[in-house]
Structures are given as structure tokens and as C-alpha cells.
PDB file of C-alpha atoms in Angstrom:
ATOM      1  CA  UNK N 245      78.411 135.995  79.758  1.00 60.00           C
ATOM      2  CA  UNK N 246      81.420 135.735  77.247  1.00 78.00           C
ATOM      3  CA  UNK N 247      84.581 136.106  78.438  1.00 95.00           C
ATOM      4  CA  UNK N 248      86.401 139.076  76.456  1.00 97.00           C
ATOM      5  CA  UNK N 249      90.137 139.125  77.160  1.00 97.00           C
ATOM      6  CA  UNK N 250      91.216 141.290  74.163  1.00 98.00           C
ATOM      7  CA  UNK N 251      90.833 145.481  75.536  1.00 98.00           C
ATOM      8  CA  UNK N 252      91.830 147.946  72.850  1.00 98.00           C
ATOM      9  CA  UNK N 253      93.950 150.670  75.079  1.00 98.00           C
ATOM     10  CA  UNK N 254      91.808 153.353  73.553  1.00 98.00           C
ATOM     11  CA  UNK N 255      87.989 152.829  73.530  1.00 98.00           C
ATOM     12  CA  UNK N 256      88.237 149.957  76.401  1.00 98.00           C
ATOM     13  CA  UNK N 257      85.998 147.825  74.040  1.00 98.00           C
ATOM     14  CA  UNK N 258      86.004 143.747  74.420  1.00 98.00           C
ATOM     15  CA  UNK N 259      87.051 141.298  72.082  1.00 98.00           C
ATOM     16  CA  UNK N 260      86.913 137.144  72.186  1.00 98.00           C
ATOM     17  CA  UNK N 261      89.731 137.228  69.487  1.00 97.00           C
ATOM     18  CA  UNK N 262      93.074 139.470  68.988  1.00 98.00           C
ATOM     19  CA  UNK N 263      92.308 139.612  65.265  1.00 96.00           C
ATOM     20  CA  UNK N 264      88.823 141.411  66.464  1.00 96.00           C
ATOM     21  CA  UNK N 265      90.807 143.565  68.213  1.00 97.00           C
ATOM     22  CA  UNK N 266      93.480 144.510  65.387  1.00 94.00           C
ATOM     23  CA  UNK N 267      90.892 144.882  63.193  1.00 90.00           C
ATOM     24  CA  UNK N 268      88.656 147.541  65.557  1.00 92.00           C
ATOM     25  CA  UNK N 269      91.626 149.628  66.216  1.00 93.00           C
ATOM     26  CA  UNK N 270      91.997 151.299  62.494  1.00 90.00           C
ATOM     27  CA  UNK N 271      88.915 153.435  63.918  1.00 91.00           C
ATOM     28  CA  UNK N 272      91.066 155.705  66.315  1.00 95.00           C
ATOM     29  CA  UNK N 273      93.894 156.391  63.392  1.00 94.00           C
ATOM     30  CA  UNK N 274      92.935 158.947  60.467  1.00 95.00           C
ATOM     31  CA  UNK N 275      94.241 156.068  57.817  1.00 93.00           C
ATOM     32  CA  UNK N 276      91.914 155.459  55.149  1.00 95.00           C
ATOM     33  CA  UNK N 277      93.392 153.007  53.436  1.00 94.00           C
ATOM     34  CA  UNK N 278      90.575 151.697  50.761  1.00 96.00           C
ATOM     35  CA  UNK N 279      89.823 154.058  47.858  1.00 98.00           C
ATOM     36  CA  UNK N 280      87.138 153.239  45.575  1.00 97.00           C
ATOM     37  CA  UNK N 281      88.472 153.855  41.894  1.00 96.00           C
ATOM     38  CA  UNK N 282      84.820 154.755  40.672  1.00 96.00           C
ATOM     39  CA  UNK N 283      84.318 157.757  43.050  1.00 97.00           C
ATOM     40  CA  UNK N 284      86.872 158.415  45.046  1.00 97.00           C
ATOM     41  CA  UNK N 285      85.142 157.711  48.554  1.00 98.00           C
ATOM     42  CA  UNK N 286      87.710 156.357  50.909  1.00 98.00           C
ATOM     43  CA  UNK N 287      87.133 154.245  54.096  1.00 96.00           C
ATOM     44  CA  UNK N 288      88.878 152.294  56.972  1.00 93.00           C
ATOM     45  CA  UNK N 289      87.642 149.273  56.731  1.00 90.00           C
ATOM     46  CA  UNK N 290      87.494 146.368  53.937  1.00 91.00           C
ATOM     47  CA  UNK N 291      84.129 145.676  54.851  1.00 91.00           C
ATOM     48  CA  UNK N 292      83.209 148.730  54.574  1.00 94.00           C
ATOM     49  CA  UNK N 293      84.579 149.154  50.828  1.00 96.00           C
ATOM     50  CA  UNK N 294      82.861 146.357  50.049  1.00 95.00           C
ATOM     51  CA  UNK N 295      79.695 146.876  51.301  1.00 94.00           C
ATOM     52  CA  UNK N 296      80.199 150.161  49.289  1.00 95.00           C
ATOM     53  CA  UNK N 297      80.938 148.879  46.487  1.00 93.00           C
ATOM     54  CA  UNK N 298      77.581 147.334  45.680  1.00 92.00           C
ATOM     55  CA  UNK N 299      76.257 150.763  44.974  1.00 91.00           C
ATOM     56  CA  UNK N 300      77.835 150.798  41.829  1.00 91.00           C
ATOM     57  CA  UNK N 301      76.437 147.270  40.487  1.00 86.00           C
ATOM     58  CA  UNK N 302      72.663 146.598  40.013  1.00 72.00           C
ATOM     59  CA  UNK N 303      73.071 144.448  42.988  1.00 67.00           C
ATOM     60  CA  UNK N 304      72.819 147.471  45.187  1.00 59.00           C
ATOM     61  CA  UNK N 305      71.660 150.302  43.464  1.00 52.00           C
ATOM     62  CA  UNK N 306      72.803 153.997  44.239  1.00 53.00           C
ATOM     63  CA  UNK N 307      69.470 155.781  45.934  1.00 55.00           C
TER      64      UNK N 307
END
């Protein structure tokens, strides 16, 4: 079993690295820090504004 020694204080969720943990903890704040300039959607995470920005390239297209 891995050994998870980073707890977020909110959630109690595990982590194997603090940068895990730094990164998880944007989910209990209201910030929505990444705004994509096509249309407007806004998200926490830079993964997740990534991921969403394939929609508007014919790598991902919009369904």
C-alpha cells in the first residue's frame, strides 16, 4: 500500500507529493483562475483548460 503523508485539511484526501497536494486544494476555493479567450468558460485547473482547449482545434472537435 503507498504511503501518503501529504492530508489536505479539508477533504482528508492522500497525497505521495506536497505539489499533489497544492495542486488538489484550488478545488475547495471559488478561484477560477484560467479563462479561455474563445468562449469565456473558466476553470480551476491548468489541466483542465487545456484539456478544454482542444475543443476548439480539429484535434478535439466540439460535439
Amino acid at each position: 500500500v503507498a504511503e501518503k503523508p501529504f492530508q489536505c485539511p479539508v477533504c482528508h484526501k492522500g497525497f505521495k507529493r506536497a505539489w499533489e497536494l497544492l495542486s488538489h486544494e484550488v478545488v475547495h476555493t471559488e478561484a477560477r483562475p484560467y479563462t479561455c479567450h474563445l468562449c469565456r468558460a473558466t476553470f480551476k485547473r491548468h489541466s483542465d483548460f487545456k484539456s478544454h482547449a482542444l475543443v476548439h482545434t480539429e484535434e478535439r472537435p466540439h460535439r
